[in-house]
mmCIF file of C-alpha atoms in Angstrom:
data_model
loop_
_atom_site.group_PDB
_atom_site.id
_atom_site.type_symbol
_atom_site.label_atom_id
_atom_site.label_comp_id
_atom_site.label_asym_id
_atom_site.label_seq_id
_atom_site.Cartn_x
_atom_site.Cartn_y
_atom_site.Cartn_z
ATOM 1 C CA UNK A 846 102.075 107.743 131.322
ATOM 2 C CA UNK A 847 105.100 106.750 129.869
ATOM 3 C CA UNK A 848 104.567 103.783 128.225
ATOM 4 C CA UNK A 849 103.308 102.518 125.030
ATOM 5 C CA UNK A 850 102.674 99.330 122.562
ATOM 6 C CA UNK A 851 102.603 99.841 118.958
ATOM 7 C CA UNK A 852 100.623 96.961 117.110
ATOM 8 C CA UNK A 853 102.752 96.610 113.758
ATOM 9 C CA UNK A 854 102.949 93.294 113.240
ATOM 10 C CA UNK A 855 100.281 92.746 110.893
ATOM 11 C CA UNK A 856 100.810 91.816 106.779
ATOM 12 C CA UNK A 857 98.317 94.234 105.671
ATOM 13 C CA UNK A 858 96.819 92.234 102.380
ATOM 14 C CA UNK A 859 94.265 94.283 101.584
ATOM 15 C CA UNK A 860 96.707 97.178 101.024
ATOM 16 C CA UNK A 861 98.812 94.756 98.220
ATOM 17 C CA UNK A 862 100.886 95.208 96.188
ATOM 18 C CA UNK A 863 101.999 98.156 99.140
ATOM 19 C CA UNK A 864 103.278 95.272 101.362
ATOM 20 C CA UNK A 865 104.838 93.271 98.883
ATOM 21 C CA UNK A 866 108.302 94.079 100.039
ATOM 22 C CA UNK A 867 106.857 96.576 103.080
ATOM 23 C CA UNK A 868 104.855 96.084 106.377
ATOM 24 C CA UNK A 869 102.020 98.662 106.581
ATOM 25 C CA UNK A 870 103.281 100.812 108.721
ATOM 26 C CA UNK A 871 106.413 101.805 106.984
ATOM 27 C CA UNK A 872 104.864 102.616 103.707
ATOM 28 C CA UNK A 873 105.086 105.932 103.233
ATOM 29 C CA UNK A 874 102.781 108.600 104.150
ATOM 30 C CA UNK A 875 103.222 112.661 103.565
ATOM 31 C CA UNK A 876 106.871 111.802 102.862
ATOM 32 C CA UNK A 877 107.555 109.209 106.203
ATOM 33 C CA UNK A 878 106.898 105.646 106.952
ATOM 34 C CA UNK A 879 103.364 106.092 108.577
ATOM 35 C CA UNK A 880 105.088 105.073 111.917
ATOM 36 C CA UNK A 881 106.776 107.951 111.540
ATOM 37 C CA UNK A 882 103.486 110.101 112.365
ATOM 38 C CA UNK A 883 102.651 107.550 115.346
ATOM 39 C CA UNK A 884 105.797 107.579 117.044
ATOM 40 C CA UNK A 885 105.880 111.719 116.875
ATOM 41 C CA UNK A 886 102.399 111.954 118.197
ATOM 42 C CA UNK A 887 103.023 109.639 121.346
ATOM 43 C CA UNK A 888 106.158 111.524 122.187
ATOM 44 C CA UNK A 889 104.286 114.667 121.997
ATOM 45 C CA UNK A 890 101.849 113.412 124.353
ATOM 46 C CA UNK A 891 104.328 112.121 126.793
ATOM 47 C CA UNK A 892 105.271 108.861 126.219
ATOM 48 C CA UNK A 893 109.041 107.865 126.579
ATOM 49 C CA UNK A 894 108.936 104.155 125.917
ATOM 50 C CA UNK A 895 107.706 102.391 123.082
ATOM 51 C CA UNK A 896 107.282 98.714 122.404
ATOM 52 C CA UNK A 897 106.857 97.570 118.815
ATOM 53 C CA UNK A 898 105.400 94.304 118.403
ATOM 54 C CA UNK A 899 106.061 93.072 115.265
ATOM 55 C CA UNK A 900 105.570 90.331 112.564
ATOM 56 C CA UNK A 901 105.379 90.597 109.264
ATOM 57 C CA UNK A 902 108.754 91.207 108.035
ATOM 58 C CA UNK A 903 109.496 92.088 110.773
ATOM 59 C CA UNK A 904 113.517 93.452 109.758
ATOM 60 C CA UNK A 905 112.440 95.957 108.350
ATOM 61 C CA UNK A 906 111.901 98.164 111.114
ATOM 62 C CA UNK A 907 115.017 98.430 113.712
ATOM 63 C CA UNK A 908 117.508 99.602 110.729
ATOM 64 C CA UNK A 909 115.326 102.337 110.072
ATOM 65 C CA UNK A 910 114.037 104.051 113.526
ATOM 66 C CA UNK A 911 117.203 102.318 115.675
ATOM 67 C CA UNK A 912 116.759 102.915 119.192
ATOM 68 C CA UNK A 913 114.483 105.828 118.432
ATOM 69 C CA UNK A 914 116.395 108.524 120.011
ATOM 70 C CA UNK A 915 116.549 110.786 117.237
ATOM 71 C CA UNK A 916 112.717 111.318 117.931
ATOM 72 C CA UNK A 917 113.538 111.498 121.292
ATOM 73 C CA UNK A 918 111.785 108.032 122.283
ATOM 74 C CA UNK A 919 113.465 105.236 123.699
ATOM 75 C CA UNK A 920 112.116 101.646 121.696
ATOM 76 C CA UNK A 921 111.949 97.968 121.793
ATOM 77 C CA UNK A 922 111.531 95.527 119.287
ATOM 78 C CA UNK A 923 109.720 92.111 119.937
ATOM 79 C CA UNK A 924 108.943 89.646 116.984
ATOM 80 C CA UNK A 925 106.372 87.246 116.977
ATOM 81 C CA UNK A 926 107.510 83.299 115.472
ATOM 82 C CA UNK A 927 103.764 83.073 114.724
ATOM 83 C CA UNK A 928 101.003 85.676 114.151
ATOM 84 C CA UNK A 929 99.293 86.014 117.732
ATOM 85 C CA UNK A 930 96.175 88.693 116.928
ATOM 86 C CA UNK A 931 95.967 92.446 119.093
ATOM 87 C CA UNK A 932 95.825 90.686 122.320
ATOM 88 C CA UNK A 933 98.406 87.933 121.749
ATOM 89 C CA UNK A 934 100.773 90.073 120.555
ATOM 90 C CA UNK A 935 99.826 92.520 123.941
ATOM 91 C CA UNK A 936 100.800 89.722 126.211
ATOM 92 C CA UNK A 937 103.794 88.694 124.276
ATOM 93 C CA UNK A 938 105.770 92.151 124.376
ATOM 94 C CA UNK A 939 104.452 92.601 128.345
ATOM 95 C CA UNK A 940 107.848 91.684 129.767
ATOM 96 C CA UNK A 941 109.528 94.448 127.971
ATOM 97 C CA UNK A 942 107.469 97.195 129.851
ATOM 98 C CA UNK A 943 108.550 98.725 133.024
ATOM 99 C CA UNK A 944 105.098 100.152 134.496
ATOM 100 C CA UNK A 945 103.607 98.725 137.546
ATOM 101 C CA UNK A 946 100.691 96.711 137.937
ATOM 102 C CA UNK A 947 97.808 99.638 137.982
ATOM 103 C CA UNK A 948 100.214 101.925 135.906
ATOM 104 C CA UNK A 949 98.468 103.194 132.337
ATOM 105 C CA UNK A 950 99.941 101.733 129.165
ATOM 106 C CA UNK A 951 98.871 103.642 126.000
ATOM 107 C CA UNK A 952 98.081 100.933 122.955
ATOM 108 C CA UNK A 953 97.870 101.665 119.017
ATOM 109 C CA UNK A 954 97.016 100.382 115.903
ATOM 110 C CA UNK A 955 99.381 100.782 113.644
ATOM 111 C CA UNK A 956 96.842 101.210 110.390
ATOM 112 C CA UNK A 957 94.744 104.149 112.306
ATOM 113 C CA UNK A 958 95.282 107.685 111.120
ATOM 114 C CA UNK A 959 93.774 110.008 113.824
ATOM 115 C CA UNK A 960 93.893 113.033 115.645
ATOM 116 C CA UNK A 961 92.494 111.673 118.743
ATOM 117 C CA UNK A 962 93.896 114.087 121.697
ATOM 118 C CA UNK A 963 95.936 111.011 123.621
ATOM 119 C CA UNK A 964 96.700 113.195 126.988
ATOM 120 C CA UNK A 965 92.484 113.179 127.003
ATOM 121 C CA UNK A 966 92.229 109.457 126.848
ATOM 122 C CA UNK A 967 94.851 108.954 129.567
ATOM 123 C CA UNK A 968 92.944 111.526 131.889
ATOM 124 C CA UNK A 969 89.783 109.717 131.251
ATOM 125 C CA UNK A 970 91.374 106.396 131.799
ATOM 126 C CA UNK A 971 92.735 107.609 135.548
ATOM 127 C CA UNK A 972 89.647 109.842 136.492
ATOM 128 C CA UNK A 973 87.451 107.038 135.590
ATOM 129 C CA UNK A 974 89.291 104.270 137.617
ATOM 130 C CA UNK A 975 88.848 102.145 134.300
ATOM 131 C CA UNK A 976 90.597 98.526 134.079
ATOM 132 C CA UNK A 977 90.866 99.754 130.167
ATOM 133 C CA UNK A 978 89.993 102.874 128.331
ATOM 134 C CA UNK A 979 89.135 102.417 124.736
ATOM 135 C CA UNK A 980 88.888 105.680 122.130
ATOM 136 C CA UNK A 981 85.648 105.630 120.430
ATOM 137 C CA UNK A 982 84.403 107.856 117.264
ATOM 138 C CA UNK A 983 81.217 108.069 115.861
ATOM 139 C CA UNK A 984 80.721 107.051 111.984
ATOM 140 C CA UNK A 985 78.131 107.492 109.359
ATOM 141 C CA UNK A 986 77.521 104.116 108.336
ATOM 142 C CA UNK A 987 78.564 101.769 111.621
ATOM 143 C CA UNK A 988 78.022 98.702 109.331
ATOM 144 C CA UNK A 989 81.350 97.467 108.446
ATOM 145 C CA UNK A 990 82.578 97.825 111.982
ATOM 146 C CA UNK A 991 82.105 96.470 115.621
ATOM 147 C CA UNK A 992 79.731 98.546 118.108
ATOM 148 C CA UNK A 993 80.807 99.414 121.198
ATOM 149 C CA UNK A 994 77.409 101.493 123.101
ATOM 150 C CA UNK A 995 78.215 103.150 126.162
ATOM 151 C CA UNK A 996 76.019 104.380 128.929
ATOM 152 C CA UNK A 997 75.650 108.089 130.138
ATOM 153 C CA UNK A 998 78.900 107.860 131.917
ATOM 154 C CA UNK A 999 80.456 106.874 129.307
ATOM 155 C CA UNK A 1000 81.127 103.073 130.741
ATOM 156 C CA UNK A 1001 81.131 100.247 127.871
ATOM 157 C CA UNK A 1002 78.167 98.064 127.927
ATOM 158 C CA UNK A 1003 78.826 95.908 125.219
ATOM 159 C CA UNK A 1004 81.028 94.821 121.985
ATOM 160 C CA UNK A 1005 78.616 94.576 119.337
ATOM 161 C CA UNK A 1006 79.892 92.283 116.272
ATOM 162 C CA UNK A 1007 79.075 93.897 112.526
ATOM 163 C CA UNK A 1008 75.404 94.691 112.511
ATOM 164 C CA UNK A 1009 73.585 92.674 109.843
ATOM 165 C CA UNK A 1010 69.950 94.475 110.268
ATOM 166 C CA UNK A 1011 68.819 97.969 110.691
ATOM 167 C CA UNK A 1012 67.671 96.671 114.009
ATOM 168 C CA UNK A 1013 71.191 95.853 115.223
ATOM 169 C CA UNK A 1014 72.581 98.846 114.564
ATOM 170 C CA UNK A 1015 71.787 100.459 118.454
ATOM 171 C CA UNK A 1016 74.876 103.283 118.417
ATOM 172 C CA UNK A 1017 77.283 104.661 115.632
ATOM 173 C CA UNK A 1018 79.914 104.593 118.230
ATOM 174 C CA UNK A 1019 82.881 102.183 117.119
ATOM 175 C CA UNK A 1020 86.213 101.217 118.420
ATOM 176 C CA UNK A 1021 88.596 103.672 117.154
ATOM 177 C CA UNK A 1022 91.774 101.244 117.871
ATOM 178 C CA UNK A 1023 93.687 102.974 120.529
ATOM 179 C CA UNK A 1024 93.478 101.924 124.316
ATOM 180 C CA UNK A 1025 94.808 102.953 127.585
ATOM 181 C CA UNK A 1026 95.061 99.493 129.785
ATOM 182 C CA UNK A 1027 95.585 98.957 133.283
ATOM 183 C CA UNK A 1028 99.824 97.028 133.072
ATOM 184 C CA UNK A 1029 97.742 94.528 135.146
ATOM 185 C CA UNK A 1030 95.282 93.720 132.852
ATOM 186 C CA UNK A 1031 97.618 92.883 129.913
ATOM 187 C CA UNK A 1032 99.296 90.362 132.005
ATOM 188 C CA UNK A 1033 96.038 88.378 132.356
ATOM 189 C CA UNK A 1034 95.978 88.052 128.319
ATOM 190 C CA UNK A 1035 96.702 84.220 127.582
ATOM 191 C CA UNK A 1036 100.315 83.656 126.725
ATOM 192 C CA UNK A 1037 101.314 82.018 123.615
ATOM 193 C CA UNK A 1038 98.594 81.742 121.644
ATOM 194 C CA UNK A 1039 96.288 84.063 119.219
ATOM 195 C CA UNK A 1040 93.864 86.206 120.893
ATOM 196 C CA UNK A 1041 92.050 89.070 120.026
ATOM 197 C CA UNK A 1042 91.352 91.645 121.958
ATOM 198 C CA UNK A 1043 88.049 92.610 120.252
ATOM 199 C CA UNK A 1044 86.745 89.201 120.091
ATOM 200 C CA UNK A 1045 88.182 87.821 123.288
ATOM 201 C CA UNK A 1046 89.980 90.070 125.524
ATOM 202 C CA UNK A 1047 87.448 93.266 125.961
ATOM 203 C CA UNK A 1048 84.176 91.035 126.107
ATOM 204 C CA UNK A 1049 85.874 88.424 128.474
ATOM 205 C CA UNK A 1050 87.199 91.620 130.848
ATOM 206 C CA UNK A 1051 83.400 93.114 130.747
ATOM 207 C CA UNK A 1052 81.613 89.866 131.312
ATOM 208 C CA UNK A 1053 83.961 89.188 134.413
ATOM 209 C CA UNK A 1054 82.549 92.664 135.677
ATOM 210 C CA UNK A 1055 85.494 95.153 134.963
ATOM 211 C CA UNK A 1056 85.440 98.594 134.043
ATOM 212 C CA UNK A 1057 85.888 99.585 130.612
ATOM 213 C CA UNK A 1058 85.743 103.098 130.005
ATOM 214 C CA UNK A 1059 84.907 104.651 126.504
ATOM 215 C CA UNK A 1060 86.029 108.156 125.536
ATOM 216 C CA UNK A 1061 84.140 109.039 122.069
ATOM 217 C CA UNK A 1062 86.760 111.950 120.377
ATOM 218 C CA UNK A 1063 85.152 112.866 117.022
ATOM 219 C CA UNK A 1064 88.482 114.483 115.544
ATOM 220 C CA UNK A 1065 89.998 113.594 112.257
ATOM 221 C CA UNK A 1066 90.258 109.532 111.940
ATOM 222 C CA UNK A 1067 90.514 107.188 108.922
ATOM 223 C CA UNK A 1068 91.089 102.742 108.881
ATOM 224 C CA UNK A 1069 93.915 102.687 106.432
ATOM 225 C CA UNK A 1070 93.586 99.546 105.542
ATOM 226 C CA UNK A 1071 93.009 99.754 102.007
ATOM 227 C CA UNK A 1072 94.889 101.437 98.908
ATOM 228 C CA UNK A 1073 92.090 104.648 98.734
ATOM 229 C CA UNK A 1074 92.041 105.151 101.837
ATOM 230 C CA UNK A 1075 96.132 105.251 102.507
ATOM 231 C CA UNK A 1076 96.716 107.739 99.588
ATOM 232 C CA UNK A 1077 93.831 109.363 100.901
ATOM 233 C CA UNK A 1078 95.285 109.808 104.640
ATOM 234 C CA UNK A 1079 98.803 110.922 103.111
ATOM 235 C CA UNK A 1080 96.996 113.399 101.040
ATOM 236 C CA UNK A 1081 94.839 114.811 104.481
ATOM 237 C CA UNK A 1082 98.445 114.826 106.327
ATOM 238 C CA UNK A 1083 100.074 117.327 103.323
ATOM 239 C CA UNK A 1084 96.789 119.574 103.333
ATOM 240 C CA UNK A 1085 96.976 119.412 107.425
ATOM 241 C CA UNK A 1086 93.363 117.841 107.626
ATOM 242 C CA UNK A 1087 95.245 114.808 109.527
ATOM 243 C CA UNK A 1088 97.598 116.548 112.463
ATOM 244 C CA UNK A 1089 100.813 115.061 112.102
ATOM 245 C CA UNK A 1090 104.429 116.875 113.942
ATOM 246 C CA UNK A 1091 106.198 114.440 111.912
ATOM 247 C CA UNK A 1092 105.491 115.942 108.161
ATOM 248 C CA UNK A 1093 108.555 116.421 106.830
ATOM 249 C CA UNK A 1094 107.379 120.278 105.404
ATOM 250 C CA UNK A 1095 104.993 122.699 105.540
ATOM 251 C CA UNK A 1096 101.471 121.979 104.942
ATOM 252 C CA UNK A 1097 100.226 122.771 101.469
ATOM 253 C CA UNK A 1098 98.487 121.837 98.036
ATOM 254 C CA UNK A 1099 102.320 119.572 97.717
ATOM 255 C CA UNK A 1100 105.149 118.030 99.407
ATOM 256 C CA UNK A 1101 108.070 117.748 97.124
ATOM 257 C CA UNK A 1102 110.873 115.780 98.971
ATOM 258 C CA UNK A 1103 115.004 116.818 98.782
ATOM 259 C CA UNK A 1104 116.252 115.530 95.420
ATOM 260 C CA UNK A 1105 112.718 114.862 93.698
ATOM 261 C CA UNK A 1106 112.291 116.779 90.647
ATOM 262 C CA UNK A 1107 109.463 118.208 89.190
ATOM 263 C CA UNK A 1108 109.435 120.296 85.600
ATOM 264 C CA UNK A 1109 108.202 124.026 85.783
ATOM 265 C CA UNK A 1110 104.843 122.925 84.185
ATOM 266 C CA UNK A 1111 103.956 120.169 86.270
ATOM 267 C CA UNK A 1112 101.026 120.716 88.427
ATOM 268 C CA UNK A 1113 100.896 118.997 92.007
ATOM 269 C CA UNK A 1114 97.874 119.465 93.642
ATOM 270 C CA UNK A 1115 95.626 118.081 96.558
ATOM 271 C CA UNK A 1116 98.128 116.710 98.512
ATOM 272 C CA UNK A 1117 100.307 115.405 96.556
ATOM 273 C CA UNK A 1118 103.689 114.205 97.649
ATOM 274 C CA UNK A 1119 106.627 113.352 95.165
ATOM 275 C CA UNK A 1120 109.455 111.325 97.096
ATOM 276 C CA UNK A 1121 112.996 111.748 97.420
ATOM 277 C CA UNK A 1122 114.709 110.760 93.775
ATOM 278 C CA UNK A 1123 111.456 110.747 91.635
ATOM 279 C CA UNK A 1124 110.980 112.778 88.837
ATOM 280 C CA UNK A 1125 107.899 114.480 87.443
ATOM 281 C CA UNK A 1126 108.439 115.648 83.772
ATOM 282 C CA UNK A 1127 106.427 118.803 81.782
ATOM 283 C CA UNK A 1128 103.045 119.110 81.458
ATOM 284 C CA UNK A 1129 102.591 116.077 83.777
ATOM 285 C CA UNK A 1130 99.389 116.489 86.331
ATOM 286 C CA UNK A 1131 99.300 114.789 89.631
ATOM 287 C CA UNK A 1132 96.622 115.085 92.199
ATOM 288 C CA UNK A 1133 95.724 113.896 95.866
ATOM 289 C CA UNK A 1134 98.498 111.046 94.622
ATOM 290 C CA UNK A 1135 101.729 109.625 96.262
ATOM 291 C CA UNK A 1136 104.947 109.286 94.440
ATOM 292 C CA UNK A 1137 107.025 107.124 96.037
ATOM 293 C CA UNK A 1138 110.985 107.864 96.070
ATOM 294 C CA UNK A 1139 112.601 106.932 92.869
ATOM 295 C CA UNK A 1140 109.647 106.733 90.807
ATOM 296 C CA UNK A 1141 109.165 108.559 87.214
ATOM 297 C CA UNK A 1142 106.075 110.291 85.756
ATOM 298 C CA UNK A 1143 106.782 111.060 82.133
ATOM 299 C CA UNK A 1144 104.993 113.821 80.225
ATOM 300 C CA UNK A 1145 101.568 114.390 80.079
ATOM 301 C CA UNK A 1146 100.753 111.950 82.118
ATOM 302 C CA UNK A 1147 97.883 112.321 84.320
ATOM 303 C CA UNK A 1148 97.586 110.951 88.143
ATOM 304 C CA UNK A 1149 94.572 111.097 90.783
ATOM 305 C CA UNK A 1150 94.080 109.883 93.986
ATOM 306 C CA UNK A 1151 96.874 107.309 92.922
ATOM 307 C CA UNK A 1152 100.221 106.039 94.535
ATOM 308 C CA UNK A 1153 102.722 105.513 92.395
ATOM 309 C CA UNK A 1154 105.397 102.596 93.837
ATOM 310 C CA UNK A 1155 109.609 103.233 94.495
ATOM 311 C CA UNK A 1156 110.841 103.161 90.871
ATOM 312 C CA UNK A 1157 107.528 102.852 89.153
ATOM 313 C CA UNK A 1158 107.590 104.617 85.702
ATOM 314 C CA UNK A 1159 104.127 105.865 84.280
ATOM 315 C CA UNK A 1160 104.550 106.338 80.533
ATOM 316 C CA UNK A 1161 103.956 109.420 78.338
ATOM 317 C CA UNK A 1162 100.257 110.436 78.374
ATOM 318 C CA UNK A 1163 99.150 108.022 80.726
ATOM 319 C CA UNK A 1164 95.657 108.756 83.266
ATOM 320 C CA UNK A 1165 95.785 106.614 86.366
ATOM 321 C CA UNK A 1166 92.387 107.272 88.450
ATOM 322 C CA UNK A 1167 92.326 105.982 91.819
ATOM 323 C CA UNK A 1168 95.294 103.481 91.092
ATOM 324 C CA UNK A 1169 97.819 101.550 92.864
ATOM 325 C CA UNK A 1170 101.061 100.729 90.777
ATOM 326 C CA UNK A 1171 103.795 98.509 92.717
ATOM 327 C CA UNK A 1172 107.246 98.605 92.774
ATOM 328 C CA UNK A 1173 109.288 98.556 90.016
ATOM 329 C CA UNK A 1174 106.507 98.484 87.778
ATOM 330 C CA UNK A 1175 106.228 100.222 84.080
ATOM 331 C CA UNK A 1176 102.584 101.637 82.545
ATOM 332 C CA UNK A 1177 103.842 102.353 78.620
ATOM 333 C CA UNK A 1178 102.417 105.095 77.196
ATOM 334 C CA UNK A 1179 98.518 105.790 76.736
ATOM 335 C CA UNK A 1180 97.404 103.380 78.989
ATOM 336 C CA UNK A 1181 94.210 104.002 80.865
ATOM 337 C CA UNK A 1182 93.885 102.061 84.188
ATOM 338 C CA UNK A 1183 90.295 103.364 86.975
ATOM 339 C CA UNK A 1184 89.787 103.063 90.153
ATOM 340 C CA UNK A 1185 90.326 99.423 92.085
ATOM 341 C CA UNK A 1186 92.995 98.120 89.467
ATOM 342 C CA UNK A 1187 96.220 97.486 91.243
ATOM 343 C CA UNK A 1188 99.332 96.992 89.128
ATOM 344 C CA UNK A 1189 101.811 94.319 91.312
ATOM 345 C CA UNK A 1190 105.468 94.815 91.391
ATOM 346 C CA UNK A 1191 107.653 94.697 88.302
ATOM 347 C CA UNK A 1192 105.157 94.555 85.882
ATOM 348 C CA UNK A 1193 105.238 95.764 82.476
ATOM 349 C CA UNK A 1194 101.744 96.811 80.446
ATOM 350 C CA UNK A 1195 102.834 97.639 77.112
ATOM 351 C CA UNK A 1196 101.785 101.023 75.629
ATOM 352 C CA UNK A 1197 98.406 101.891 74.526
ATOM 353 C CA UNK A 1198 97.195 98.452 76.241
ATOM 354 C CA UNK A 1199 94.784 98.999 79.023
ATOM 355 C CA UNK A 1200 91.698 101.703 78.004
ATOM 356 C CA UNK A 1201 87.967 102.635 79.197
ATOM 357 C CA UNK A 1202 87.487 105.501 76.667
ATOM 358 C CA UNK A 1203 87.565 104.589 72.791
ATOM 359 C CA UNK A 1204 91.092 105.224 71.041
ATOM 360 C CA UNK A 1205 91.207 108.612 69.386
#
């Protein structure tokens, strides 16, 4: 295998104000765009060629990773006019790809943290004779997510849309979002229209009778399609819970990034990461939180599981709990904000203006 697609086009709104001004997957993550960790894990699996289909500002991307030789990958950009959904945007990028017709072509997500073992999936997919292989992990609750059951062989039986009853829920097996397809089988995807593999593509294939494989891989994975869960992965990338070759340092309690500055008495702890240019004054605590470059923490302040936006300032004293503050934006001093409250670009709260606990 040699080959890959990298899903990237979508405009990630649930992870706002993030994607304001940046597409999911270049918001950064243990100190890279989360691409970043993507790209490094297909190369170290194998994979030479990579085709991102994109969207969603959709410039962004090229200036930044280039022809992708300095990670040793060769890529291709291809920009979709309209949104066209997983398989859409599949089919629109298969002209770009040089396997043949019953060649392997590895498929990601680009919102899916995981430390699925991709050489596995590929082995599976050619041992199996599969028409698609699909990664599948098992999950506590299997409620907010499609089933996919499998018999002993490991050969998909169904797709199962969100379970609404107890009764529904017949396997905490979901679809993980990465695929191995048969070159063949993307080229049957409609052309020029949305389509979705999930909805469409994969219960179309198994209703006409072809073989889709599942491989269930329990290692680390996380959706990071919302705010918690994004700090969250960057934070499980720092500690080395996530495996990542692209993490731009050694694995630790903090990632501080050339030119960030932190004072002596700052403590940085659970993953942390302070970008390039940001500054982190005394007595300031920050923990499982992302600091995006440029961004100031004054003193005393105090940050959890929080991501602080590219040349954010959070004022003097300040406790941020599970926040998200855009870009640009400024908390004055003694604010209070808890989890779920998302602070959009350029805004300004003045100080002391924003509390849960009574003024003291």
């Amino acid at each position: 295998m040699t080959e890959a697609i990298l899903l990237v086009g979508g405009k990630g709104t649930r992870l706002r104000p993030l994607t304001v001004y940046t597409p999911k997957p270049m918001v950064r993550a243990a100190g890279v765009p989360f691409l970043t960790h993507q790209l490094a894990r297909a190369k170290a699996a194998g994979v030479e060629h990579v085709v991102l289909a994109t969207s969603y500002l959709a410039e962004v991307f090229e200036p930044y990773f280039g022809d992708g030789s300095s990670l040793g990958l060769h890529l291709e950009y291809v920009t979709e006019e309209e949104p066209l959904g997983t398989g859409g945007a599949l089919r629109n990028v298969a002209s770009r790809l040089h396997s043949g017709p019953d060649d392997p072509v590895l498929v990601f997500n680009g919102d899916i943290l995981t430390g699925l073992d991709i050489r596995a999936l590929v082995r599976t997919h050619e041992v199996s004779g599969a028409d698609v292989s699909l990664h599948l992990t098992k999950v506590p609750d299997p409620r907010a997510y499609g089933l996919v059951p499998t018999d002993g062989t490991g050969r998909v039986l169904a797709f199962l849309e969100k379970p609404q009853t107890p009764e529904e829920i017949v396997t905490d097996q979901i679809n993980a979002g990465a695929y191995v397809f048969r070159r063949s089988v993307i080229d049957t995807i409609p052309q020029g229209r949305p389509v979705s593999v999930e909805r469409e593509t994969f219960p179309e294939l198994l209703a006409a009778g072809a073989h889709l494989q599942g491989l269930v891989d329990s290692t680390y994975w996380l959706d990071l399609g919302t705010p918690a869960a994004f700090v969250r992965g960057s934070a499980d990338l720092v500690l080395g819970r996530a495996p990542s070759p692209a993490v731009p340092g050694r694995c630790g309690d903090r990632l501080v990034l050339p030119t960030a500055v932190v004072a002596p008495d700052a403590k940085l702890t659970g993953g942390t990461v302070v970008g390039e240019g940001a500054f982190v004054a005394e007595g300031a605590r920050v923990s499982g939180s992302t600091i995006l470059p440029g961004a100031v923490i004054e003193p005393g302040a105090v940050i959890t599981d929080s991501l602080i936006g590219t040349r954010a300032r959070i004022g003097t004293r300040t406790v941020l709990t599970g926040t998200v503050i855009g870009d640009g934006a400024v908390i004055g001093p003694d604010n209070e904000l808890r989890t779920g409250a998302r602070i959009w670009c350029h805004a300004r709260i003045p100080p002391a203006a924003v509390r849960f606990s009574p003024d003291e």
